[in-house]
Coordinates of C-alpha atoms in Angstrom, one line a residue:
Chain C
M127 CA 13.5 27.4 4.5
T128 CA 12.0 26.1 1.3
A129 CA 11.5 22.7 3.2
I130 CA 9.5 24.6 6.3
L131 CA 7.2 26.6 3.8
G132 CA 6.9 23.4 1.8
R133 CA 5.6 21.7 5.4
I134 CA 3.0 24.6 5.8
G135 CA 2.1 24.8 2.5
R136 CA 1.3 21.0 2.6
M137 CA -0.5 21.7 6.0
A138 CA -2.7 24.1 4.5
L139 CA -3.4 22.4 1.3
G140 CA -4.6 19.6 4.0
I141 CA -6.9 21.9 6.1
V142 CA -8.2 23.1 2.8
A143 CA -8.8 19.4 2.0
R144 CA -10.1 18.3 5.1
A145 CA -12.2 21.0 5.4
G146 CA -13.9 20.6 1.9
D147 CA -14.5 16.9 2.6
L148 CA -16.3 17.9 5.8
L149 CA -18.6 20.5 3.9
L150 CA -18.8 18.0 0.7
L151 CA -20.4 15.0 3.1
A152 CA -23.0 18.0 5.1
M153 CA -23.8 19.2 2.0
Q154 CA -24.5 15.8 -0.2
S155 CA -26.5 14.5 3.4
L156 CA -28.3 17.9 3.4
A157 CA -29.0 17.5 -0.1
L158 CA -30.7 13.5 0.4
G159 CA -32.7 15.1 2.9
L160 CA -34.7 16.6 -0.1
R161 CA -35.5 13.7 -2.1
P162 CA -37.7 10.9 -1.0
P163 CA -38.0 8.4 0.8
W164 CA -38.4 10.4 4.0
R165 CA -38.4 8.6 7.2
L166 CA -39.4 10.4 10.3
R167 CA -38.8 8.2 13.0
P168 CA -34.8 8.4 12.4
F169 CA -34.9 12.1 12.9
M170 CA -36.9 11.9 16.0
E171 CA -34.5 9.6 17.4
Q172 CA -31.8 12.0 17.0
L173 CA -33.7 14.8 18.1
Y174 CA -34.4 12.7 21.4
A175 CA -31.2 11.8 22.2
V176 CA -29.3 15.1 21.3
G177 CA -31.9 17.4 22.8
V178 CA -34.2 15.7 26.0
G179 CA -30.8 14.1 26.6
S180 CA -28.9 17.1 26.7
L181 CA -31.5 19.1 29.0
V182 CA -30.7 18.0 32.1
V183 CA -27.0 19.2 31.7
I184 CA -27.7 22.5 29.8
A185 CA -30.6 23.5 32.8
V186 CA -27.8 23.0 35.2
T187 CA -25.2 25.0 33.2
G188 CA -27.4 27.7 32.3
A189 CA -28.7 28.0 36.4
F190 CA -24.7 28.2 37.7
T191 CA -24.0 30.2 34.8
G192 CA -26.6 32.5 35.7
M193 CA -25.7 32.3 39.4
V194 CA -22.1 33.3 39.5
L195 CA -22.6 36.2 36.7
A196 CA -25.3 37.7 39.4
L197 CA -22.7 37.3 41.9
Q198 CA -19.8 39.1 39.6
G199 CA -22.1 41.5 38.4
Y200 CA -23.4 42.5 41.7
Y201 CA -19.5 42.7 42.8
T202 CA -18.6 45.0 39.9
L203 CA -22.3 47.3 39.6
A204 CA -22.0 47.6 43.3
K205 CA -18.8 49.9 43.2
F206 CA -20.6 52.4 40.8
G207 CA -23.9 52.2 43.0
S208 CA -25.8 50.7 39.8
E209 CA -27.0 47.5 41.4
S210 CA -30.4 47.8 39.5
L211 CA -28.5 47.2 36.2
L212 CA -27.9 43.5 37.5
G213 CA -31.0 41.9 35.6
A214 CA -30.0 43.8 32.3
G215 CA -26.4 42.5 32.3
V216 CA -27.2 38.8 33.5
A217 CA -29.6 38.9 30.5
L218 CA -27.7 40.3 28.0
S219 CA -24.5 38.3 28.8
I220 CA -26.2 34.9 28.5
I221 CA -29.0 35.7 25.8
R222 CA -25.8 37.0 23.1
E223 CA -23.3 35.5 24.5
L224 CA -22.6 32.9 26.9
G225 CA -26.1 30.9 26.0
P226 CA -25.0 30.1 22.6
V227 CA -21.6 29.2 23.6
L228 CA -21.5 27.6 26.6
G229 CA -24.6 25.4 25.4
A230 CA -22.5 24.5 22.3
F231 CA -20.0 23.3 24.4
M232 CA -22.4 21.6 26.6
L233 CA -23.7 19.9 23.6
I234 CA -20.2 18.7 22.0
G235 CA -19.5 16.8 25.4
R236 CA -22.8 15.4 25.8
A237 CA -24.3 14.4 22.3
G238 CA -21.3 15.6 19.5
S239 CA -18.8 13.0 21.2
A240 CA -21.5 10.2 21.3
I241 CA -22.0 10.9 17.5
T242 CA -18.8 10.8 16.5
A243 CA -18.2 7.9 18.2
E244 CA -21.4 5.9 17.5
I245 CA -20.4 6.8 13.3
G246 CA -16.9 5.2 13.9
V247 CA -18.0 1.9 15.3
M248 CA -20.6 2.0 13.0
R249 CA -18.0 2.1 10.1
V250 CA -15.4 -0.2 12.3
T251 CA -18.7 -3.0 12.4
E252 CA -19.2 -2.2 9.0
Q253 CA -22.7 -1.6 9.6
I254 CA -22.2 1.7 7.4
D255 CA -21.2 -0.9 4.6
A256 CA -24.4 -2.8 5.5
L257 CA -26.8 0.0 5.1
A258 CA -25.1 0.5 1.5
M259 CA -25.6 -3.2 0.6
M260 CA -29.1 -2.9 1.6
A261 CA -29.4 -0.2 -0.7
V262 CA -29.6 2.4 2.0
N263 CA -27.8 5.7 1.5
P264 CA -25.8 5.7 4.9
K265 CA -25.6 9.5 4.3
A266 CA -29.1 10.0 4.4
R267 CA -29.8 6.9 7.0
V268 CA -26.4 7.9 9.7
V269 CA -25.2 11.6 8.6
L270 CA -28.8 13.3 7.9
P271 CA -30.5 12.9 11.1
R272 CA -27.6 13.5 13.4
L273 CA -26.9 16.8 11.9
V274 CA -30.5 18.1 11.5
A275 CA -30.9 17.3 15.4
T276 CA -28.0 19.2 16.2
T277 CA -28.8 22.4 14.1
L278 CA -32.6 22.4 15.6
A279 CA -32.3 20.9 19.1
L280 CA -29.2 23.5 19.6
P281 CA -31.4 26.5 19.2
V282 CA -34.6 24.9 22.1
L283 CA -31.6 24.1 24.2
V284 CA -30.3 27.5 24.1
A285 CA -33.6 28.9 25.2
I286 CA -33.8 26.8 28.1
F287 CA -30.2 27.8 28.8
D288 CA -31.0 31.5 28.7
A289 CA -34.2 31.0 30.6
V290 CA -32.8 28.9 33.5
G291 CA -29.8 31.5 33.7
I292 CA -31.8 34.7 34.4
L293 CA -33.8 32.8 36.3
A294 CA -30.8 31.7 38.8
G295 CA -29.4 34.7 38.5
Y296 CA -33.0 36.5 39.9
V297 CA -32.7 34.1 42.6
V298 CA -29.0 35.2 43.7
G299 CA -29.4 38.8 43.1
V300 CA -32.5 39.3 44.4
D301 CA -33.2 36.5 46.9
L302 CA -29.5 36.3 48.2
L303 CA -28.1 40.0 47.3
G304 CA -31.0 42.2 48.0
V305 CA -31.6 43.7 44.1
N306 CA -34.9 45.3 43.7
P307 CA -37.3 42.6 41.6
G308 CA -38.7 45.4 40.3
A309 CA -35.7 47.1 38.8
F310 CA -34.3 43.5 37.9
W311 CA -37.1 42.5 35.5
A312 CA -37.7 46.2 34.2
E313 CA -34.2 46.5 33.1
I314 CA -34.1 43.3 31.4
Q315 CA -37.6 44.6 29.5
A316 CA -35.6 47.9 28.6
K317 CA -32.1 46.8 27.6
T318 CA -33.2 43.5 26.0
T319 CA -33.6 44.3 22.3
G320 CA -35.0 41.8 19.5
E321 CA -31.7 42.0 17.7
D322 CA -30.3 40.4 20.8
L323 CA -32.5 37.8 21.0
N324 CA -31.7 37.6 17.2
E325 CA -28.1 37.0 17.8
G326 CA -28.6 34.7 20.3
W327 CA -30.9 32.0 18.2
I328 CA -29.0 32.9 15.5
K329 CA -25.5 31.6 16.4
A330 CA -27.2 28.8 18.3
L331 CA -28.5 27.4 15.1
V332 CA -24.7 27.7 13.2
F333 CA -23.1 26.5 15.9
G334 CA -25.4 23.2 15.9
F335 CA -24.8 23.1 12.6
L336 CA -20.9 23.1 12.9
I337 CA -21.2 20.9 15.6
G338 CA -23.4 18.4 14.0
A339 CA -21.5 18.8 10.7
I340 CA -17.7 18.3 12.4
C341 CA -18.7 15.4 14.5
T342 CA -20.3 13.1 12.3
W343 CA -17.8 13.8 9.2
M344 CA -14.7 12.4 12.3
G345 CA -17.1 9.5 12.9
W346 CA -17.5 9.1 9.2
R347 CA -13.6 9.4 8.4
A348 CA -12.7 7.6 11.4
K349 CA -9.9 4.8 10.5
P350 CA -11.6 1.4 11.2
T351 CA -9.8 0.6 14.3
T352 CA -10.4 1.2 18.3
E353 CA -7.2 3.4 18.2
G354 CA -9.2 5.3 15.3
V355 CA -12.6 5.9 16.7
A356 CA -11.0 6.9 20.1
A357 CA -8.7 9.6 18.8
A358 CA -11.6 10.7 15.9
T359 CA -13.4 11.4 19.5
T360 CA -10.9 13.6 20.7
H361 CA -10.6 15.2 18.3
A362 CA -14.4 16.0 17.1
V363 CA -14.4 17.8 20.8
V364 CA -11.7 19.9 20.3
L365 CA -12.2 20.8 16.6
A366 CA -16.0 21.1 17.1
S367 CA -15.0 23.8 20.2
L368 CA -12.4 25.4 17.9
A369 CA -15.1 26.2 15.7
V370 CA -17.2 27.6 17.8
L371 CA -15.3 29.7 19.4
I372 CA -13.9 31.1 16.1
A373 CA -17.6 31.4 14.3
D374 CA -18.5 33.2 17.8
Y375 CA -16.0 35.7 17.4
I376 CA -17.0 36.2 13.5
M377 CA -20.8 36.5 14.3
T378 CA -20.5 38.8 17.2
S379 CA -18.3 41.2 14.9
F380 CA -21.0 41.1 12.7
F381 CA -23.7 41.9 15.0
L382 CA -22.4 44.4 16.9
Chain P
M161 CA -23.3 -32.1 -10.1
P162 CA -22.1 -28.6 -11.3
R163 CA -25.0 -26.6 -12.8
L164 CA -24.1 -25.0 -16.3
C165 CA -25.0 -21.5 -16.5
L166 CA -24.6 -19.6 -19.8
R167 CA -25.6 -16.1 -18.4
V168 CA -22.9 -14.0 -16.9
M169 CA -24.0 -12.3 -13.7
L170 CA -21.0 -10.4 -12.9
R171 CA -18.1 -9.3 -14.9
A172 CA -14.8 -7.8 -14.8
E173 CA -12.0 -6.7 -16.8
N174 CA -8.3 -5.7 -16.0
L175 CA -9.9 -5.3 -12.6
S176 CA -7.3 -4.4 -10.0
K177 CA -6.8 -3.3 -6.4
R178 CA -3.8 -1.2 -4.6
F179 CA -3.1 0.0 -1.6
G180 CA -0.1 2.4 -1.3
D181 CA 2.6 -0.1 -2.3
L182 CA 0.6 -2.7 -1.0
V183 CA -1.0 -4.5 -4.6
A184 CA -4.4 -6.5 -3.2
V185 CA -5.3 -7.8 -6.1
R186 CA -3.3 -8.0 -9.7
P187 CA -5.2 -7.4 -12.9
M188 CA -7.7 -9.8 -13.5
D189 CA -10.4 -10.8 -15.7
L190 CA -13.8 -12.6 -14.1
A191 CA -17.0 -13.7 -15.2
I192 CA -19.3 -15.7 -12.6
P193 CA -21.8 -17.6 -14.2
A194 CA -25.7 -16.5 -13.1
G195 CA -27.6 -18.5 -10.8
G196 CA -25.4 -21.1 -9.2
V197 CA -22.6 -20.7 -6.3
T198 CA -19.2 -19.5 -6.9
C199 CA -16.8 -19.8 -4.4
I200 CA -13.6 -17.7 -3.7
M201 CA -11.0 -19.6 -2.0
G202 CA -7.7 -18.9 -0.9
G203 CA -5.4 -18.1 1.8
S204 CA -5.3 -15.2 4.3
G205 CA -4.0 -12.6 2.4
S206 CA -4.9 -13.5 -1.0
G207 CA -7.0 -10.4 -1.9
K208 CA -10.5 -12.3 -2.0
T209 CA -12.5 -10.7 0.5
T210 CA -11.2 -7.4 -1.7
L211 CA -11.9 -8.7 -4.4
L212 CA -15.3 -9.5 -2.9
R213 CA -15.7 -6.2 -1.9
M214 CA -15.1 -4.3 -5.3
L215 CA -17.4 -7.0 -7.0
A216 CA -20.1 -5.8 -4.7
G217 CA -19.6 -2.2 -5.5
L218 CA -18.4 -1.4 -1.7
L219 CA -14.6 -0.5 -3.1
A220 CA -13.8 1.1 -6.0
P221 CA -10.8 -0.6 -8.1
T222 CA -7.6 1.4 -8.9
T223 CA -8.1 -0.3 -12.4
G224 CA -11.0 -2.4 -14.4
R225 CA -14.1 -2.1 -15.0
I226 CA -17.5 -4.0 -13.6
W227 CA -20.6 -5.1 -14.9
F228 CA -23.6 -6.5 -12.9
D229 CA -26.2 -8.1 -14.9
G230 CA -25.1 -5.7 -18.2
H231 CA -25.0 -2.7 -15.4
E232 CA -21.4 -1.1 -15.6
I233 CA -21.0 -0.3 -11.4
T234 CA -17.6 1.0 -11.8
A235 CA -19.8 4.1 -13.8
L236 CA -22.9 4.4 -12.1
S237 CA -24.1 7.2 -10.0
E238 CA -24.5 7.0 -6.5
R239 CA -27.8 6.7 -6.9
E240 CA -28.1 4.2 -9.4
L241 CA -25.7 1.9 -7.8
F242 CA -28.1 2.4 -4.3
R243 CA -31.4 0.9 -6.7
L244 CA -29.5 -1.8 -8.4
R245 CA -28.2 -2.6 -5.0
R246 CA -32.0 -3.6 -4.3
R247 CA -30.9 -7.1 -6.5
M248 CA -27.9 -7.6 -3.8
G249 CA -27.4 -9.0 -0.6
M250 CA -24.3 -9.2 1.6
V251 CA -23.2 -11.5 4.9
F252 CA -20.5 -9.9 6.4
Q253 CA -17.4 -11.4 8.2
Y254 CA -18.5 -10.0 11.4
S255 CA -22.4 -9.9 10.6
A256 CA -22.5 -5.9 10.8
L257 CA -26.1 -6.2 12.6
L258 CA -27.7 -3.3 13.6
N259 CA -26.9 -2.5 17.0
S260 CA -29.7 -0.4 17.4
L261 CA -32.3 -2.6 16.0
N262 CA -33.4 -6.4 17.6
V263 CA -33.6 -9.5 15.4
Y264 CA -36.7 -8.6 14.1
E265 CA -36.1 -5.5 13.4
N266 CA -32.7 -6.2 11.8
V267 CA -34.3 -8.8 9.3
A268 CA -37.3 -6.8 8.5
F269 CA -35.1 -3.8 7.9
P270 CA -34.5 -4.2 3.9
L271 CA -38.5 -5.2 3.7
K272 CA -39.6 -2.0 5.7
E273 CA -37.2 0.1 3.7
H274 CA -37.6 -1.0 -0.1
T275 CA -41.7 -2.6 0.2
D276 CA -45.1 -1.3 1.1
L277 CA -45.8 -4.6 2.7
P278 CA -48.3 -4.5 5.8
E279 CA -46.3 -5.5 9.5
S280 CA -48.5 -8.3 9.6
V281 CA -46.9 -10.1 6.1
I282 CA -43.3 -8.8 7.1
A283 CA -43.5 -10.6 10.3
K284 CA -44.4 -13.4 8.2
V285 CA -41.7 -13.5 6.2
V286 CA -39.2 -12.4 8.9
A287 CA -40.5 -15.7 10.5
M288 CA -39.9 -17.6 7.7
K289 CA -36.4 -16.6 7.1
L290 CA -35.8 -16.9 10.8
E291 CA -36.7 -20.7 10.8
Q292 CA -34.3 -21.2 7.7
V293 CA -31.1 -20.7 10.1
G294 CA -32.6 -22.1 13.0
L295 CA -33.7 -18.8 15.1
R296 CA -37.1 -18.5 15.2
G297 CA -38.3 -17.3 18.8
T298 CA -35.5 -15.3 19.2
E299 CA -36.7 -12.3 17.4
H300 CA -36.8 -9.8 20.7
L301 CA -33.3 -10.2 21.7
M302 CA -30.8 -7.4 20.7
P303 CA -27.5 -7.6 19.0
S304 CA -25.2 -7.8 21.9
E305 CA -27.4 -10.4 23.3
L306 CA -26.5 -12.6 20.6
S307 CA -23.6 -15.2 20.4
G308 CA -20.7 -14.9 16.8
G309 CA -22.8 -18.0 15.4
M310 CA -26.0 -16.1 16.3
M311 CA -25.3 -12.9 14.4
K312 CA -24.1 -14.6 11.4
R313 CA -27.4 -16.7 11.3
V314 CA -29.2 -13.5 11.8
A315 CA -27.4 -11.7 9.2
F316 CA -28.0 -14.4 7.0
A317 CA -31.5 -14.2 7.2
R318 CA -31.2 -10.5 6.8
A319 CA -29.3 -10.8 3.5
L320 CA -31.9 -12.9 1.8
V321 CA -35.3 -11.8 3.3
T322 CA -36.0 -9.6 0.2
D323 CA -35.0 -12.5 -2.4
P324 CA -32.1 -10.8 -3.9
D325 CA -30.8 -12.2 -7.3
V326 CA -27.0 -11.8 -6.1
V327 CA -25.6 -12.6 -2.5
F328 CA -22.4 -11.9 -1.6
F329 CA -21.0 -14.3 1.3
D330 CA -17.8 -13.0 3.1
E331 CA -16.7 -16.3 5.2
P332 CA -20.2 -17.2 6.0
T333 CA -19.1 -20.0 8.1
S334 CA -16.2 -18.5 10.4
G335 CA -17.2 -18.5 13.9
L336 CA -20.0 -21.0 13.8
D337 CA -20.2 -24.2 15.2
P338 CA -19.9 -27.7 12.8
I339 CA -23.9 -27.9 12.9
S340 CA -24.2 -24.2 12.0
A341 CA -21.9 -24.4 9.0
G342 CA -23.1 -27.5 7.4
V343 CA -26.4 -25.9 7.8
I344 CA -25.5 -22.8 6.5
T345 CA -23.5 -24.1 3.9
T346 CA -26.1 -26.6 3.0
L347 CA -28.7 -23.6 2.8
I348 CA -26.6 -21.5 0.6
H349 CA -26.5 -24.1 -2.3
E350 CA -30.2 -25.3 -1.4
I351 CA -31.5 -21.7 -2.2
S352 CA -29.2 -21.1 -5.2
E353 CA -30.5 -24.2 -6.7
H354 CA -34.2 -23.9 -5.9
T355 CA -34.6 -20.2 -6.7
G356 CA -31.7 -19.3 -9.0
M357 CA -30.1 -17.1 -6.8
T358 CA -26.4 -16.5 -7.7
A359 CA -24.2 -16.7 -4.8
I360 CA -20.7 -15.8 -4.6
V361 CA -18.9 -17.0 -1.5
V362 CA -15.3 -15.8 -0.2
T363 CA -14.5 -19.0 2.3
H364 CA -11.2 -20.5 3.5
D365 CA -12.9 -23.5 3.8
V366 CA -11.8 -26.1 1.3
H367 CA -14.2 -29.0 2.2
A368 CA -17.5 -27.0 2.4
G369 CA -16.7 -24.6 -0.6
L370 CA -15.9 -27.4 -2.8
A371 CA -19.0 -29.3 -1.7
I372 CA -21.4 -26.5 -2.5
A373 CA -19.5 -24.5 -5.4
D374 CA -20.4 -24.8 -8.8
H375 CA -17.4 -22.9 -10.2
V376 CA -14.2 -21.8 -8.3
L377 CA -11.7 -19.3 -8.1
I378 CA -8.3 -20.3 -6.1
M379 CA -6.6 -17.0 -5.2
W380 CA -3.3 -16.5 -4.3
Q381 CA -1.1 -13.3 -3.8
G382 CA -3.5 -11.2 -5.2
E383 CA -4.5 -13.1 -8.6
V384 CA -6.6 -15.9 -9.4
I385 CA -4.4 -19.0 -10.3
A386 CA -6.8 -21.5 -10.7
R387 CA -10.8 -21.6 -12.1
G388 CA -13.3 -24.2 -13.2
T389 CA -15.6 -26.4 -11.2
P390 CA -15.1 -28.5 -8.2
D391 CA -13.8 -31.4 -10.2
E392 CA -11.8 -29.5 -11.9
I393 CA -10.2 -28.2 -8.5
R394 CA -9.4 -31.6 -7.4
A395 CA -8.2 -32.8 -10.3
S396 CA -5.9 -29.4 -11.0
R397 CA -1.9 -30.2 -11.0
D398 CA -0.8 -27.5 -10.4
P399 CA 1.4 -27.3 -7.2
R400 CA 0.2 -24.2 -5.1
V401 CA -3.2 -25.9 -5.9
R402 CA -2.6 -29.3 -4.6
Q403 CA -0.8 -27.6 -1.7
F404 CA -4.2 -25.1 -0.6
I405 CA -6.6 -27.9 -0.8
E406 CA -4.4 -30.7 0.6
G407 CA -3.7 -28.2 3.6
R408 CA -0.2 -28.8 3.7
P409 CA 2.5 -26.5 5.1
D410 CA 5.5 -27.4 2.7
G411 CA 5.1 -26.3 -0.8
P412 CA 5.4 -22.6 -3.0
I413 CA 2.9 -21.3 -0.8
P414 CA 4.8 -20.3 2.1
F415 CA 3.7 -20.8 5.5
S416 CA 5.8 -18.0 7.1
R417 CA 5.4 -14.0 5.6
S418 CA 9.0 -13.8 6.4
R419 CA 11.6 -13.1 3.5
T420 CA 14.8 -13.6 5.2
P421 CA 15.9 -16.9 6.7
Y422 CA 14.7 -17.3 9.9
W423 CA 18.6 -18.1 11.9
E424 CA 20.4 -15.2 10.1
D425 CA 17.1 -12.9 11.7
L426 CA 17.5 -14.3 14.9
I427 CA 21.1 -13.7 15.1
S428 CA 21.1 -10.3 13.6
R429 CA 18.3 -9.1 16.3
T430 CA 19.6 -6.8 18.9
G431 CA 16.7 -5.0 20.1
A432 CA 13.0 -4.6 19.1
P433 CA 12.3 -4.0 15.4
R434 CA 12.0 -0.7 14.2

């Protein structure tokens, strides 16, 4: 019994220590961003890689999410004769919940894993040490641009996800299932408030930061071997996905 | 003829490094003179790269203190250490070029980071450094398009581009063809002689090391077993030093790392080792 409790205690301490290390790396990197020299190019490169690079996958995911929501929503609402509420149902589900969460998952798969692998390989091939020896702080040059890029890119990507999703829901609901187009838009306008929009973009901002912090940290602390980088990449995807789900629950309960 | 240097560039006291139970570097005192070539030589696993990384401030020592030109680097903040590193350069064993940049951008990187020089001047300096290593004309190539030897020469040009006071070389000639190795070792010696740069070279290439060094340290099992000028090392009567510089398999430095007798080990084995 004592042994089991000891193991649980050690595990808990290990989790707390790793969480502290993760936050410390993110905060130290952000603090370095407040001091000159400021280099725009690494940020623009990462914004392009994370944002523009994820655009297609986000748009496609948004489209199919909107389409399936319209199908499922119509099936349920038709039982109560409330098909006209389809627009509001699709829009609220996407803006408040599915846009930020699915957008975050897509970003983890598309860009987060690449961030971990890239930093891990830089560690294995001593590029991180080489930067340090050239008097360039690798936290400022490698971690910070990626952390800022995921944090800033996700809200924009989620806005695109939301727009494409609602349009796709419109196509399925109005053009295929025969919902009145005026009712579709009018219900969205009537039922969607500024609070709903705020919930969406604040969630996206927090998820973007979490993804950046976790994926950069996993790469930074990856064992400097091929297996180490592969394991870190897998763990980054799992950990970031879990963090998004947990943060989503906490934030949703706060907003409701 | 070794040059005598009175000023000490790097000094260490009671310096040691452990990785768990493994003692990589045993407690030692060091003084590396300014303006010459110091070669740290020894067999594989003798702790020379660990020592080099501690001296460069890349690895925190388990015990001891290090001074770089009077500044105690083991007591500096991260920010102060980065400021001091503008006076250092390093050539890594596997080159460590930045994968996302081409040859020109790699060599120009330290200049763009730390100077306000116009691009036209940077381009000329990069061309001069690449000419020194025989790679002028390869500016547009990416690291993935270079051979291992070419990458090392680009790394050499990058380390020298800011004319640092101290350059650390980790196995600078490993993986190079004999001509490139000869050019690089001669270059280290000539640049040090003409510019006063302090070169600290980790190598197991005994002949090249003794040919260019002003000061030699020989390491074995994490400790310095001999130090002095190349002539003093050549004249050493220490059997470990003699075995190392003559490259003999038999002697006090065992070739095999195993501690158990060979036949006994073979007979006792019944399956895969656990």
